[in-house]
JSON list of C-alpha atoms in Angstrom, two decimals:
[
{"chain": "A", "resi": 287, "resn": "MET", "atom": "CA", "xyz": [71.15, 148.33, 76.73]},
{"chain": "A", "resi": 288, "resn": "ALA", "atom": "CA", "xyz": [69.85, 144.98, 77.79]},
{"chain": "A", "resi": 289, "resn": "ALA", "atom": "CA", "xyz": [72.72, 143.41, 76.84]},
{"chain": "A", "resi": 290, "resn": "ALA", "atom": "CA", "xyz": [74.82, 145.91, 78.83]},
{"chain": "A", "resi": 291, "resn": "LYS", "atom": "CA", "xyz": [72.11, 145.24, 82.13]},
{"chain": "A", "resi": 292, "resn": "GLN", "atom": "CA", "xyz": [72.54, 141.52, 81.41]},
{"chain": "A", "resi": 293, "resn": "SER", "atom": "CA", "xyz": [76.59, 141.27, 81.92]},
{"chain": "A", "resi": 294, "resn": "ALA", "atom": "CA", "xyz": [76.66, 143.67, 84.54]},
{"chain": "A", "resi": 295, "resn": "VAL", "atom": "CA", "xyz": [74.30, 141.44, 87.05]},
{"chain": "A", "resi": 296, "resn": "PRO", "atom": "CA", "xyz": [76.89, 139.93, 88.66]},
{"chain": "A", "resi": 297, "resn": "ARG", "atom": "CA", "xyz": [77.89, 135.91, 88.57]},
{"chain": "A", "resi": 298, "resn": "GLN", "atom": "CA", "xyz": [76.46, 133.64, 91.79]},
{"chain": "A", "resi": 299, "resn": "ARG", "atom": "CA", "xyz": [80.09, 132.08, 92.88]},
{"chain": "A", "resi": 300, "resn": "ARG", "atom": "CA", "xyz": [79.49, 128.48, 94.55]},
{"chain": "A", "resi": 301, "resn": "PRO", "atom": "CA", "xyz": [81.02, 127.40, 97.60]},
{"chain": "A", "resi": 302, "resn": "ALA", "atom": "CA", "xyz": [84.15, 125.82, 97.86]},
{"chain": "A", "resi": 303, "resn": "ASP", "atom": "CA", "xyz": [83.56, 122.83, 98.59]},
{"chain": "A", "resi": 304, "resn": "GLU", "atom": "CA", "xyz": [80.22, 122.41, 95.83]},
{"chain": "A", "resi": 305, "resn": "LEU", "atom": "CA", "xyz": [82.74, 123.99, 93.21]},
{"chain": "A", "resi": 306, "resn": "ARG", "atom": "CA", "xyz": [85.30, 121.09, 94.21]},
{"chain": "A", "resi": 307, "resn": "ALA", "atom": "CA", "xyz": [82.79, 118.15, 93.87]},
{"chain": "A", "resi": 308, "resn": "ALA", "atom": "CA", "xyz": [81.93, 119.81, 90.12]},
{"chain": "A", "resi": 309, "resn": "ILE", "atom": "CA", "xyz": [85.56, 119.58, 89.43]},
{"chain": "A", "resi": 310, "resn": "LEU", "atom": "CA", "xyz": [86.25, 116.07, 90.29]},
{"chain": "A", "resi": 311, "resn": "ALA", "atom": "CA", "xyz": [83.13, 114.92, 88.78]},
{"chain": "A", "resi": 312, "resn": "ALA", "atom": "CA", "xyz": [83.22, 116.37, 85.31]},
{"chain": "A", "resi": 313, "resn": "ALA", "atom": "CA", "xyz": [87.00, 115.38, 85.55]},
{"chain": "A", "resi": 314, "resn": "ALA", "atom": "CA", "xyz": [86.19, 111.56, 86.06]},
{"chain": "A", "resi": 315, "resn": "ASP", "atom": "CA", "xyz": [84.17, 112.19, 83.30]},
{"chain": "A", "resi": 316, "resn": "LEU", "atom": "CA", "xyz": [86.62, 113.36, 80.32]},
{"chain": "A", "resi": 317, "resn": "PHE", "atom": "CA", "xyz": [89.04, 111.03, 81.94]},
{"chain": "A", "resi": 318, "resn": "PHE", "atom": "CA", "xyz": [86.69, 108.12, 81.48]},
{"chain": "A", "resi": 319, "resn": "GLU", "atom": "CA", "xyz": [85.51, 109.48, 77.96]},
{"chain": "A", "resi": 320, "resn": "PHE", "atom": "CA", "xyz": [89.05, 110.84, 76.49]},
{"chain": "A", "resi": 321, "resn": "GLY", "atom": "CA", "xyz": [91.91, 108.72, 78.51]},
{"chain": "A", "resi": 322, "resn": "TYR", "atom": "CA", "xyz": [94.21, 110.99, 80.76]},
{"chain": "A", "resi": 323, "resn": "GLN", "atom": "CA", "xyz": [96.06, 112.03, 77.63]},
{"chain": "A", "resi": 324, "resn": "GLY", "atom": "CA", "xyz": [93.42, 113.35, 75.70]},
{"chain": "A", "resi": 325, "resn": "ALA", "atom": "CA", "xyz": [91.10, 115.07, 79.09]},
{"chain": "A", "resi": 326, "resn": "SER", "atom": "CA", "xyz": [92.10, 118.83, 79.03]},
{"chain": "A", "resi": 327, "resn": "ILE", "atom": "CA", "xyz": [91.81, 121.75, 81.46]},
{"chain": "A", "resi": 328, "resn": "GLU", "atom": "CA", "xyz": [89.67, 123.70, 78.86]},
{"chain": "A", "resi": 329, "resn": "ALA", "atom": "CA", "xyz": [87.62, 120.98, 78.16]},
{"chain": "A", "resi": 330, "resn": "LEU", "atom": "CA", "xyz": [86.59, 121.05, 82.11]},
{"chain": "A", "resi": 331, "resn": "ILE", "atom": "CA", "xyz": [86.27, 124.18, 82.48]},
{"chain": "A", "resi": 332, "resn": "GLU", "atom": "CA", "xyz": [84.06, 124.20, 79.30]},
{"chain": "A", "resi": 333, "resn": "ARG", "atom": "CA", "xyz": [81.89, 121.65, 81.90]},
{"chain": "A", "resi": 334, "resn": "VAL", "atom": "CA", "xyz": [81.85, 123.04, 84.80]},
{"chain": "A", "resi": 335, "resn": "GLY", "atom": "CA", "xyz": [82.28, 126.74, 84.07]},
{"chain": "A", "resi": 336, "resn": "GLY", "atom": "CA", "xyz": [84.60, 128.65, 86.03]},
{"chain": "A", "resi": 337, "resn": "SER", "atom": "CA", "xyz": [88.25, 129.74, 85.57]},
{"chain": "A", "resi": 338, "resn": "LYS", "atom": "CA", "xyz": [92.25, 128.01, 85.29]},
{"chain": "A", "resi": 339, "resn": "ARG", "atom": "CA", "xyz": [92.46, 129.96, 87.86]},
{"chain": "A", "resi": 340, "resn": "ALA", "atom": "CA", "xyz": [89.86, 128.38, 90.25]},
{"chain": "A", "resi": 341, "resn": "VAL", "atom": "CA", "xyz": [91.01, 124.78, 89.31]},
{"chain": "A", "resi": 342, "resn": "TYR", "atom": "CA", "xyz": [94.37, 125.16, 89.53]},
{"chain": "A", "resi": 343, "resn": "SER", "atom": "CA", "xyz": [93.65, 127.52, 92.93]},
{"chain": "A", "resi": 344, "resn": "HIS", "atom": "CA", "xyz": [91.81, 124.03, 94.35]},
{"chain": "A", "resi": 345, "resn": "PHE", "atom": "CA", "xyz": [93.54, 121.15, 92.42]},
{"chain": "A", "resi": 346, "resn": "GLY", "atom": "CA", "xyz": [96.73, 121.95, 90.71]},
{"chain": "A", "resi": 347, "resn": "GLY", "atom": "CA", "xyz": [97.04, 120.73, 86.74]},
{"chain": "A", "resi": 348, "resn": "LYS", "atom": "CA", "xyz": [95.78, 117.47, 85.14]},
{"chain": "A", "resi": 349, "resn": "LYS", "atom": "CA", "xyz": [98.01, 115.00, 87.26]},
{"chain": "A", "resi": 350, "resn": "GLU", "atom": "CA", "xyz": [97.13, 116.42, 90.08]},
{"chain": "A", "resi": 351, "resn": "LEU", "atom": "CA", "xyz": [93.16, 116.04, 89.60]},
{"chain": "A", "resi": 352, "resn": "PHE", "atom": "CA", "xyz": [93.28, 112.43, 89.20]},
{"chain": "A", "resi": 353, "resn": "THR", "atom": "CA", "xyz": [95.69, 112.07, 92.30]},
{"chain": "A", "resi": 354, "resn": "ALA", "atom": "CA", "xyz": [92.41, 113.58, 94.37]},
{"chain": "A", "resi": 355, "resn": "LEU", "atom": "CA", "xyz": [90.42, 111.18, 92.61]},
{"chain": "A", "resi": 356, "resn": "VAL", "atom": "CA", "xyz": [92.38, 108.46, 93.81]},
{"chain": "A", "resi": 357, "resn": "THR", "atom": "CA", "xyz": [93.16, 110.04, 97.30]},
{"chain": "A", "resi": 358, "resn": "GLU", "atom": "CA", "xyz": [89.43, 109.84, 97.68]},
{"chain": "A", "resi": 359, "resn": "ALA", "atom": "CA", "xyz": [88.47, 106.65, 96.92]},
{"chain": "A", "resi": 360, "resn": "SER", "atom": "CA", "xyz": [91.36, 105.40, 98.88]},
{"chain": "A", "resi": 361, "resn": "SER", "atom": "CA", "xyz": [89.84, 106.78, 101.78]},
{"chain": "A", "resi": 362, "resn": "ARG", "atom": "CA", "xyz": [86.85, 105.13, 101.89]},
{"chain": "A", "resi": 363, "resn": "ALA", "atom": "CA", "xyz": [88.40, 102.38, 101.90]},
{"chain": "A", "resi": 364, "resn": "LEU", "atom": "CA", "xyz": [90.37, 103.61, 104.95]},
{"chain": "A", "resi": 365, "resn": "ALA", "atom": "CA", "xyz": [87.62, 103.91, 106.78]},
{"chain": "A", "resi": 366, "resn": "ALA", "atom": "CA", "xyz": [87.76, 100.72, 109.25]},
{"chain": "A", "resi": 367, "resn": "LEU", "atom": "CA", "xyz": [91.65, 101.80, 110.00]},
{"chain": "A", "resi": 368, "resn": "ALA", "atom": "CA", "xyz": [90.70, 104.91, 111.93]},
{"chain": "A", "resi": 369, "resn": "PRO", "atom": "CA", "xyz": [92.58, 104.76, 115.58]},
{"chain": "A", "resi": 370, "resn": "GLU", "atom": "CA", "xyz": [88.94, 105.28, 117.49]},
{"chain": "A", "resi": 371, "resn": "GLU", "atom": "CA", "xyz": [87.86, 101.64, 114.98]},
{"chain": "A", "resi": 372, "resn": "ILE", "atom": "CA", "xyz": [91.12, 100.11, 116.19]},
{"chain": "A", "resi": 373, "resn": "ALA", "atom": "CA", "xyz": [90.99, 100.70, 119.64]},
{"chain": "A", "resi": 374, "resn": "THR", "atom": "CA", "xyz": [87.33, 99.62, 119.71]},
{"chain": "A", "resi": 375, "resn": "HIS", "atom": "CA", "xyz": [87.35, 96.57, 117.97]},
{"chain": "A", "resi": 376, "resn": "ASP", "atom": "CA", "xyz": [89.81, 92.80, 117.80]},
{"chain": "A", "resi": 377, "resn": "LEU", "atom": "CA", "xyz": [91.78, 91.54, 114.47]},
{"chain": "A", "resi": 378, "resn": "GLU", "atom": "CA", "xyz": [89.51, 90.09, 112.86]},
{"chain": "A", "resi": 379, "resn": "SER", "atom": "CA", "xyz": [86.69, 92.35, 112.88]},
{"chain": "A", "resi": 380, "resn": "THR", "atom": "CA", "xyz": [89.15, 94.72, 111.92]},
{"chain": "A", "resi": 381, "resn": "LEU", "atom": "CA", "xyz": [89.85, 93.13, 109.28]},
{"chain": "A", "resi": 382, "resn": "LEU", "atom": "CA", "xyz": [86.58, 92.26, 107.49]},
{"chain": "A", "resi": 383, "resn": "ALA", "atom": "CA", "xyz": [85.18, 96.06, 107.62]},
{"chain": "A", "resi": 384, "resn": "PHE", "atom": "CA", "xyz": [88.46, 97.00, 106.66]},
{"chain": "A", "resi": 385, "resn": "GLY", "atom": "CA", "xyz": [88.14, 94.11, 104.18]},
{"chain": "A", "resi": 386, "resn": "ARG", "atom": "CA", "xyz": [84.80, 94.70, 103.14]},
{"chain": "A", "resi": 387, "resn": "GLN", "atom": "CA", "xyz": [85.36, 98.81, 102.88]},
{"chain": "A", "resi": 388, "resn": "VAL", "atom": "CA", "xyz": [88.22, 97.47, 100.19]},
{"chain": "A", "resi": 389, "resn": "SER", "atom": "CA", "xyz": [86.46, 95.44, 97.81]},
{"chain": "A", "resi": 390, "resn": "ASP", "atom": "CA", "xyz": [83.62, 97.86, 97.89]},
{"chain": "A", "resi": 391, "resn": "VAL", "atom": "CA", "xyz": [85.89, 100.52, 96.10]},
{"chain": "A", "resi": 392, "resn": "LEU", "atom": "CA", "xyz": [87.75, 98.10, 94.24]},
{"chain": "A", "resi": 393, "resn": "MET", "atom": "CA", "xyz": [84.54, 97.16, 92.06]},
{"chain": "A", "resi": 394, "resn": "SER", "atom": "CA", "xyz": [83.24, 100.68, 92.15]},
{"chain": "A", "resi": 395, "resn": "PRO", "atom": "CA", "xyz": [82.84, 102.31, 89.07]},
{"chain": "A", "resi": 396, "resn": "MET", "atom": "CA", "xyz": [85.07, 105.27, 89.75]},
{"chain": "A", "resi": 397, "resn": "THR", "atom": "CA", "xyz": [88.24, 103.15, 91.05]},
{"chain": "A", "resi": 398, "resn": "LEU", "atom": "CA", "xyz": [87.62, 100.62, 87.83]},
{"chain": "A", "resi": 399, "resn": "GLY", "atom": "CA", "xyz": [87.80, 103.02, 85.56]},
{"chain": "A", "resi": 400, "resn": "LEU", "atom": "CA", "xyz": [90.88, 105.06, 87.31]},
{"chain": "A", "resi": 401, "resn": "TYR", "atom": "CA", "xyz": [92.74, 101.49, 87.63]},
{"chain": "A", "resi": 402, "resn": "ARG", "atom": "CA", "xyz": [91.72, 100.97, 83.42]},
{"chain": "A", "resi": 403, "resn": "ILE", "atom": "CA", "xyz": [93.38, 104.81, 82.65]},
{"chain": "A", "resi": 404, "resn": "VAL", "atom": "CA", "xyz": [96.32, 103.91, 84.12]},
{"chain": "A", "resi": 405, "resn": "VAL", "atom": "CA", "xyz": [97.13, 100.41, 83.29]},
{"chain": "A", "resi": 406, "resn": "GLY", "atom": "CA", "xyz": [96.81, 101.84, 79.52]},
{"chain": "A", "resi": 407, "resn": "GLU", "atom": "CA", "xyz": [98.50, 105.22, 79.84]},
{"chain": "A", "resi": 408, "resn": "GLY", "atom": "CA", "xyz": [100.77, 104.41, 83.26]},
{"chain": "A", "resi": 409, "resn": "ILE", "atom": "CA", "xyz": [104.24, 103.61, 80.75]},
{"chain": "A", "resi": 410, "resn": "ARG", "atom": "CA", "xyz": [103.65, 106.34, 79.18]},
{"chain": "A", "resi": 411, "resn": "PHE", "atom": "CA", "xyz": [103.06, 108.93, 81.94]},
{"chain": "A", "resi": 412, "resn": "PRO", "atom": "CA", "xyz": [105.50, 107.20, 84.62]},
{"chain": "A", "resi": 413, "resn": "ASP", "atom": "CA", "xyz": [104.09, 110.05, 87.14]},
{"chain": "A", "resi": 414, "resn": "LEU", "atom": "CA", "xyz": [100.88, 109.21, 86.95]},
{"chain": "A", "resi": 415, "resn": "ALA", "atom": "CA", "xyz": [101.21, 105.39, 87.42]},
{"chain": "A", "resi": 416, "resn": "ARG", "atom": "CA", "xyz": [103.22, 106.40, 90.91]},
{"chain": "A", "resi": 417, "resn": "ALA", "atom": "CA", "xyz": [100.25, 109.16, 92.00]},
{"chain": "A", "resi": 418, "resn": "PHE", "atom": "CA", "xyz": [97.99, 106.30, 91.16]},
{"chain": "A", "resi": 419, "resn": "PHE", "atom": "CA", "xyz": [100.19, 103.66, 93.57]},
{"chain": "A", "resi": 420, "resn": "ASP", "atom": "CA", "xyz": [101.02, 106.23, 96.39]},
{"chain": "A", "resi": 421, "resn": "GLY", "atom": "CA", "xyz": [97.53, 107.87, 96.25]},
{"chain": "A", "resi": 422, "resn": "GLY", "atom": "CA", "xyz": [95.76, 104.64, 96.70]},
{"chain": "A", "resi": 423, "resn": "PRO", "atom": "CA", "xyz": [97.26, 100.27, 96.79]},
{"chain": "A", "resi": 424, "resn": "GLY", "atom": "CA", "xyz": [100.33, 102.06, 98.62]},
{"chain": "A", "resi": 425, "resn": "ARG", "atom": "CA", "xyz": [98.30, 104.36, 100.69]},
{"chain": "A", "resi": 426, "resn": "ALA", "atom": "CA", "xyz": [95.76, 101.55, 102.07]},
{"chain": "A", "resi": 427, "resn": "SER", "atom": "CA", "xyz": [98.96, 99.08, 102.20]},
{"chain": "A", "resi": 428, "resn": "SER", "atom": "CA", "xyz": [100.44, 101.54, 104.94]},
{"chain": "A", "resi": 429, "resn": "ARG", "atom": "CA", "xyz": [97.53, 101.91, 106.57]},
{"chain": "A", "resi": 430, "resn": "LEU", "atom": "CA", "xyz": [96.98, 98.80, 107.13]},
{"chain": "A", "resi": 431, "resn": "ALA", "atom": "CA", "xyz": [100.31, 97.53, 108.08]},
{"chain": "A", "resi": 432, "resn": "GLY", "atom": "CA", "xyz": [100.65, 100.31, 111.16]},
{"chain": "A", "resi": 433, "resn": "ALA", "atom": "CA", "xyz": [97.19, 98.61, 112.32]},
{"chain": "A", "resi": 434, "resn": "LEU", "atom": "CA", "xyz": [98.99, 94.85, 112.28]},
{"chain": "A", "resi": 435, "resn": "GLU", "atom": "CA", "xyz": [102.00, 96.27, 113.68]},
{"chain": "A", "resi": 436, "resn": "GLN", "atom": "CA", "xyz": [99.38, 97.26, 116.72]},
{"chain": "A", "resi": 437, "resn": "PHE", "atom": "CA", "xyz": [98.25, 93.94, 117.10]},
{"chain": "A", "resi": 438, "resn": "ARG", "atom": "CA", "xyz": [101.30, 92.65, 116.65]},
{"chain": "A", "resi": 439, "resn": "GLN", "atom": "CA", "xyz": [102.45, 94.83, 119.54]},
{"chain": "A", "resi": 440, "resn": "ASN", "atom": "CA", "xyz": [99.41, 93.26, 121.37]},
{"chain": "A", "resi": 441, "resn": "GLY", "atom": "CA", "xyz": [100.63, 89.69, 120.65]},
{"chain": "A", "resi": 442, "resn": "GLU", "atom": "CA", "xyz": [97.67, 89.00, 118.87]},
{"chain": "A", "resi": 443, "resn": "ILE", "atom": "CA", "xyz": [99.65, 88.43, 115.35]},
{"chain": "A", "resi": 444, "resn": "GLU", "atom": "CA", "xyz": [103.10, 87.02, 114.55]},
{"chain": "A", "resi": 445, "resn": "VAL", "atom": "CA", "xyz": [104.54, 88.21, 111.28]},
{"chain": "A", "resi": 446, "resn": "LYS", "atom": "CA", "xyz": [108.12, 89.91, 110.40]},
{"chain": "A", "resi": 447, "resn": "ASP", "atom": "CA", "xyz": [106.97, 92.35, 108.32]},
{"chain": "A", "resi": 448, "resn": "SER", "atom": "CA", "xyz": [103.53, 94.23, 108.80]},
{"chain": "A", "resi": 449, "resn": "ARG", "atom": "CA", "xyz": [103.79, 95.78, 105.11]},
{"chain": "A", "resi": 450, "resn": "ARG", "atom": "CA", "xyz": [104.56, 92.81, 103.73]},
{"chain": "A", "resi": 451, "resn": "ALA", "atom": "CA", "xyz": [102.00, 90.97, 105.67]},
{"chain": "A", "resi": 452, "resn": "ALA", "atom": "CA", "xyz": [99.58, 93.76, 104.45]},
{"chain": "A", "resi": 453, "resn": "GLU", "atom": "CA", "xyz": [100.52, 93.53, 100.56]},
{"chain": "A", "resi": 454, "resn": "HIS", "atom": "CA", "xyz": [99.56, 90.32, 100.82]},
{"chain": "A", "resi": 455, "resn": "PHE", "atom": "CA", "xyz": [96.21, 90.72, 102.46]},
{"chain": "A", "resi": 456, "resn": "ILE", "atom": "CA", "xyz": [95.13, 93.47, 100.08]},
{"chain": "A", "resi": 457, "resn": "GLY", "atom": "CA", "xyz": [96.81, 90.92, 97.67]},
{"chain": "A", "resi": 458, "resn": "MET", "atom": "CA", "xyz": [93.84, 88.58, 98.78]},
{"chain": "A", "resi": 459, "resn": "LEU", "atom": "CA", "xyz": [91.24, 91.00, 98.38]},
{"chain": "A", "resi": 460, "resn": "ARG", "atom": "CA", "xyz": [91.83, 92.10, 94.84]},
{"chain": "A", "resi": 461, "resn": "ASP", "atom": "CA", "xyz": [92.42, 87.97, 93.46]},
{"chain": "A", "resi": 462, "resn": "ASP", "atom": "CA", "xyz": [91.39, 87.13, 89.72]},
{"chain": "A", "resi": 463, "resn": "LEU", "atom": "CA", "xyz": [88.15, 88.39, 90.75]},
{"chain": "A", "resi": 464, "resn": "HIS", "atom": "CA", "xyz": [88.81, 92.35, 90.71]},
{"chain": "A", "resi": 465, "resn": "LEU", "atom": "CA", "xyz": [91.39, 91.01, 87.18]},
{"chain": "A", "resi": 466, "resn": "ARG", "atom": "CA", "xyz": [88.65, 89.54, 85.46]},
{"chain": "A", "resi": 467, "resn": "VAL", "atom": "CA", "xyz": [86.66, 92.44, 86.36]},
{"chain": "A", "resi": 468, "resn": "VAL", "atom": "CA", "xyz": [88.49, 94.78, 84.87]},
{"chain": "A", "resi": 469, "resn": "LEU", "atom": "CA", "xyz": [89.48, 93.05, 82.01]},
{"chain": "A", "resi": 470, "resn": "GLY", "atom": "CA", "xyz": [85.33, 93.27, 81.31]},
{"chain": "A", "resi": 471, "resn": "LEU", "atom": "CA", "xyz": [84.82, 89.70, 81.80]},
{"chain": "A", "resi": 472, "resn": "ARG", "atom": "CA", "xyz": [82.55, 89.54, 84.21]},
{"chain": "A", "resi": 473, "resn": "SER", "atom": "CA", "xyz": [80.61, 92.01, 86.33]},
{"chain": "A", "resi": 474, "resn": "PRO", "atom": "CA", "xyz": [81.04, 92.83, 89.71]},
{"chain": "A", "resi": 475, "resn": "PRO", "atom": "CA", "xyz": [80.22, 90.69, 92.70]},
{"chain": "A", "resi": 476, "resn": "ASP", "atom": "CA", "xyz": [77.24, 91.75, 94.29]},
{"chain": "A", "resi": 477, "resn": "ALA", "atom": "CA", "xyz": [77.45, 91.65, 97.99]},
{"chain": "A", "resi": 478, "resn": "ALA", "atom": "CA", "xyz": [76.82, 88.30, 99.17]},
{"chain": "A", "resi": 479, "resn": "GLU", "atom": "CA", "xyz": [79.69, 87.08, 96.86]},
{"chain": "A", "resi": 480, "resn": "VAL", "atom": "CA", "xyz": [81.82, 89.91, 98.23]},
{"chain": "A", "resi": 481, "resn": "ASP", "atom": "CA", "xyz": [80.95, 89.25, 101.85]},
{"chain": "A", "resi": 482, "resn": "LEU", "atom": "CA", "xyz": [81.99, 85.84, 101.11]},
{"chain": "A", "resi": 483, "resn": "SER", "atom": "CA", "xyz": [85.36, 86.82, 99.58]},
{"chain": "A", "resi": 484, "resn": "VAL", "atom": "CA", "xyz": [86.37, 88.74, 102.17]},
{"chain": "A", "resi": 485, "resn": "LYS", "atom": "CA", "xyz": [85.83, 86.07, 104.88]},
{"chain": "A", "resi": 486, "resn": "GLN", "atom": "CA", "xyz": [87.58, 83.45, 103.36]},
{"chain": "A", "resi": 487, "resn": "ALA", "atom": "CA", "xyz": [90.67, 86.04, 103.11]},
{"chain": "A", "resi": 488, "resn": "VAL", "atom": "CA", "xyz": [90.75, 87.35, 106.68]},
{"chain": "A", "resi": 489, "resn": "GLN", "atom": "CA", "xyz": [90.33, 83.05, 107.73]},
{"chain": "A", "resi": 490, "resn": "ILE", "atom": "CA", "xyz": [93.13, 82.33, 105.65]},
{"chain": "A", "resi": 491, "resn": "PHE", "atom": "CA", "xyz": [95.54, 85.18, 106.44]},
{"chain": "A", "resi": 492, "resn": "LEU", "atom": "CA", "xyz": [94.53, 84.52, 109.96]},
{"chain": "A", "resi": 493, "resn": "ASP", "atom": "CA", "xyz": [95.14, 81.19, 110.12]},
{"chain": "A", "resi": 494, "resn": "GLY", "atom": "CA", "xyz": [98.60, 82.22, 108.88]},
{"chain": "A", "resi": 495, "resn": "CYS", "atom": "CA", "xyz": [99.69, 84.51, 110.92]},
{"chain": "A", "resi": 496, "resn": "ARG", "atom": "CA", "xyz": [97.62, 84.67, 114.55]},
{"chain": "A", "resi": 497, "resn": "THR", "atom": "CA", "xyz": [99.22, 83.64, 117.63]},
{"chain": "A", "resi": 498, "resn": "LYS", "atom": "CA", "xyz": [98.58, 80.29, 119.36]},
{"chain": "A", "resi": 499, "resn": "ALA", "atom": "CA", "xyz": [97.01, 81.50, 122.08]},
{"chain": "A", "resi": 500, "resn": "ALA", "atom": "CA", "xyz": [94.92, 84.50, 120.05]},
{"chain": "A", "resi": 501, "resn": "GLY", "atom": "CA", "xyz": [94.29, 81.05, 117.94]},
{"chain": "A", "resi": 502, "resn": "LYS", "atom": "CA", "xyz": [92.74, 79.40, 120.74]},
{"chain": "A", "resi": 503, "resn": "THR", "atom": "CA", "xyz": [90.44, 82.60, 121.58]},
{"chain": "A", "resi": 504, "resn": "GLY", "atom": "CA", "xyz": [89.20, 82.43, 117.91]},
{"chain": "A", "resi": 505, "resn": "VAL", "atom": "CA", "xyz": [88.57, 78.70, 117.48]},
{"chain": "A", "resi": 506, "resn": "ALA", "atom": "CA", "xyz": [86.30, 78.82, 121.17]},
{"chain": "A", "resi": 507, "resn": "ASN", "atom": "CA", "xyz": [84.55, 82.08, 119.97]},
{"chain": "A", "resi": 508, "resn": "GLY", "atom": "CA", "xyz": [84.01, 79.94, 116.91]},
{"chain": "A", "resi": 509, "resn": "ARG", "atom": "CA", "xyz": [82.64, 76.98, 118.72]},
{"chain": "A", "resi": 510, "resn": "ARG", "atom": "CA", "xyz": [79.71, 79.24, 120.70]},
{"chain": "A", "resi": 511, "resn": "GLN", "atom": "CA", "xyz": [78.76, 80.84, 117.41]},
{"chain": "A", "resi": 512, "resn": "GLN", "atom": "CA", "xyz": [77.99, 77.53, 116.27]},
{"chain": "A", "resi": 513, "resn": "ARG", "atom": "CA", "xyz": [76.11, 76.62, 119.13]},
{"chain": "A", "resi": 514, "resn": "ARG", "atom": "CA", "xyz": [73.83, 79.36, 118.46]},
{"chain": "A", "resi": 515, "resn": "ARG", "atom": "CA", "xyz": [73.31, 78.36, 115.15]},
{"chain": "A", "resi": 516, "resn": "PRO", "atom": "CA", "xyz": [70.86, 75.72, 115.18]},
{"chain": "A", "resi": 517, "resn": "ALA", "atom": "CA", "xyz": [68.45, 77.47, 117.83]},
{"chain": "A", "resi": 518, "resn": "VAL", "atom": "CA", "xyz": [68.72, 80.14, 115.45]},
{"chain": "A", "resi": 519, "resn": "ALA", "atom": "CA", "xyz": [67.33, 78.08, 112.56]},
{"chain": "A", "resi": 520, "resn": "ARG", "atom": "CA", "xyz": [65.10, 76.83, 114.39]},
{"chain": "A", "resi": 521, "resn": "SER", "atom": "CA", "xyz": [63.58, 80.04, 115.14]},
{"chain": "A", "resi": 522, "resn": "ARG", "atom": "CA", "xyz": [63.76, 80.98, 111.64]},
{"chain": "A", "resi": 523, "resn": "MET", "atom": "CA", "xyz": [61.62, 77.81, 110.64]}
]
């Protein structure tokens, strides 16, 4: 009788957003622990509860779960390229903000884990590799290309191919530092190292594509900042 009464108690349903977040967190743990091939929907349900129907209704299959993790990571990196952000910031500020966000995402444990899975299993699962690229690096390049095209039309930069320019800039952000971290040769950089790396990438990029008029404005701004620095130094002393 007691067992019958207990089974009659209705199970509390979690809000959709909470369930979605729990499914993604459990999926990430499974991917990192067992790899893409070794992870399964059945193991996911054991960890998070619910049913296959709930998983499929939120995401679909295993590939869609992996893609959702990649998309969420790339969305964080793309916040600096939102239309309202571009409308209120100049090119250099936009690139600096975007570069810092991309670097933070690239060096996060989540993205590093997803990247290692794709490198290790992408050949056996080409659909997985395509999903990773389209939802992550490819998406970031496309969005940055759109922003660069706006700045090109405004006369701030001279580039023949905004997409290739975007890919070059993101490549500078990754550089060998990201590869060394992926290979486990060093730990992820701290905030100061990320900031320095991003600033160098932005400066090199702008030196290569900024128009003469925009370049003169940048030099003038730089000189004004240099004049202020001694005063700042004295005030700290």
